[in-house]
Amino acid sequence: LASGRQKCCASIKNFYKSRFSQLSRAFWSPATAKKIANFSKIL
């Protein structure tokens, strides 16, 4: 059970890492910088 949970956490982490790198590549303009600031406030 514990190993299954670790695999799940790892896949979630990898998913967020890949999403974040895609977003950061797509996003570096002033307007999107504001969106990221708002998003980080939500987090």
Coordinates of N, CA and C in Angstrom, one line a residue, residues 9-38:
C9 N 2.2 9.6 -5.6 CA 2.7 10.9 -5.3 C 3.8 11.3 -6.3
A10 N 4.6 10.3 -6.7 CA 5.7 10.6 -7.7 C 5.1 11.0 -9.0
S11 N 4.0 10.3 -9.5 CA 3.4 10.6 -10.7 C 2.7 12.0 -10.7
I12 N 2.1 12.3 -9.6 CA 1.5 13.7 -9.4 C 2.6 14.7 -9.5
K13 N 3.7 14.5 -8.8 CA 4.8 15.5 -8.8 C 5.3 15.7 -10.2
N14 N 5.6 14.5 -10.9 CA 6.1 14.6 -12.3 C 5.1 15.4 -13.2
F15 N 3.8 15.1 -13.0 CA 2.8 15.8 -13.7 C 2.8 17.3 -13.5
Y16 N 2.9 17.7 -12.2 CA 3.0 19.1 -12.0 C 4.2 19.8 -12.5
K17 N 5.4 19.1 -12.3 CA 6.6 19.6 -12.9 C 6.5 19.8 -14.4
S18 N 6.0 18.9 -15.1 CA 5.9 19.0 -16.5 C 4.9 20.1 -16.9
R19 N 3.8 20.2 -16.2 CA 2.8 21.3 -16.5 C 3.5 22.6 -16.2
F20 N 4.2 22.7 -15.1 CA 4.8 24.0 -14.7 C 5.8 24.4 -15.7
S21 N 6.6 23.5 -16.2 CA 7.7 23.9 -17.2 C 7.0 24.3 -18.5
Q22 N 5.9 23.6 -18.9 CA 5.2 24.0 -20.1 C 4.6 25.4 -19.9
L23 N 4.0 25.7 -18.7 CA 3.4 27.0 -18.5 C 4.4 28.1 -18.4
S24 N 5.5 27.8 -17.8 CA 6.5 28.9 -17.7 C 7.1 29.2 -19.1
R25 N 7.3 28.1 -19.9 CA 7.7 28.4 -21.3 C 6.7 29.2 -22.0
A26 N 5.4 28.9 -21.8 CA 4.4 29.6 -22.6 C 4.2 31.0 -22.2
F27 N 4.6 31.3 -20.9 CA 3.9 32.5 -20.2 C 4.7 33.7 -20.0
W28 N 6.0 33.8 -20.5 CA 6.7 35.0 -20.0 C 6.4 36.2 -20.8
S29 N 5.3 36.8 -20.4 CA 4.9 38.2 -20.9 C 4.3 38.9 -19.7
P30 N 4.2 40.2 -19.7 CA 3.7 41.0 -18.6 C 2.3 40.5 -18.1
A31 N 1.4 40.3 -19.1 CA 0.1 39.9 -18.7 C 0.0 38.6 -18.0
T32 N 0.8 37.6 -18.5 CA 0.8 36.3 -17.8 C 1.5 36.4 -16.5
A33 N 2.5 37.3 -16.4 CA 3.2 37.4 -15.1 C 2.1 37.8 -14.0
K34 N 1.2 38.7 -14.4 CA 0.2 39.1 -13.4 C -0.7 37.9 -13.1
K35 N -1.1 37.1 -14.1 CA -1.9 35.9 -13.9 C -1.2 34.9 -12.9
I36 N 0.1 34.7 -13.1 CA 0.9 33.8 -12.2 C 0.9 34.4 -10.8
A37 N 1.1 35.7 -10.7 CA 1.0 36.3 -9.3 C -0.3 36.0 -8.7
N38 N -1.4 36.2 -9.4 CA -2.7 35.9 -8.8 C -2.9 34.5 -8.5

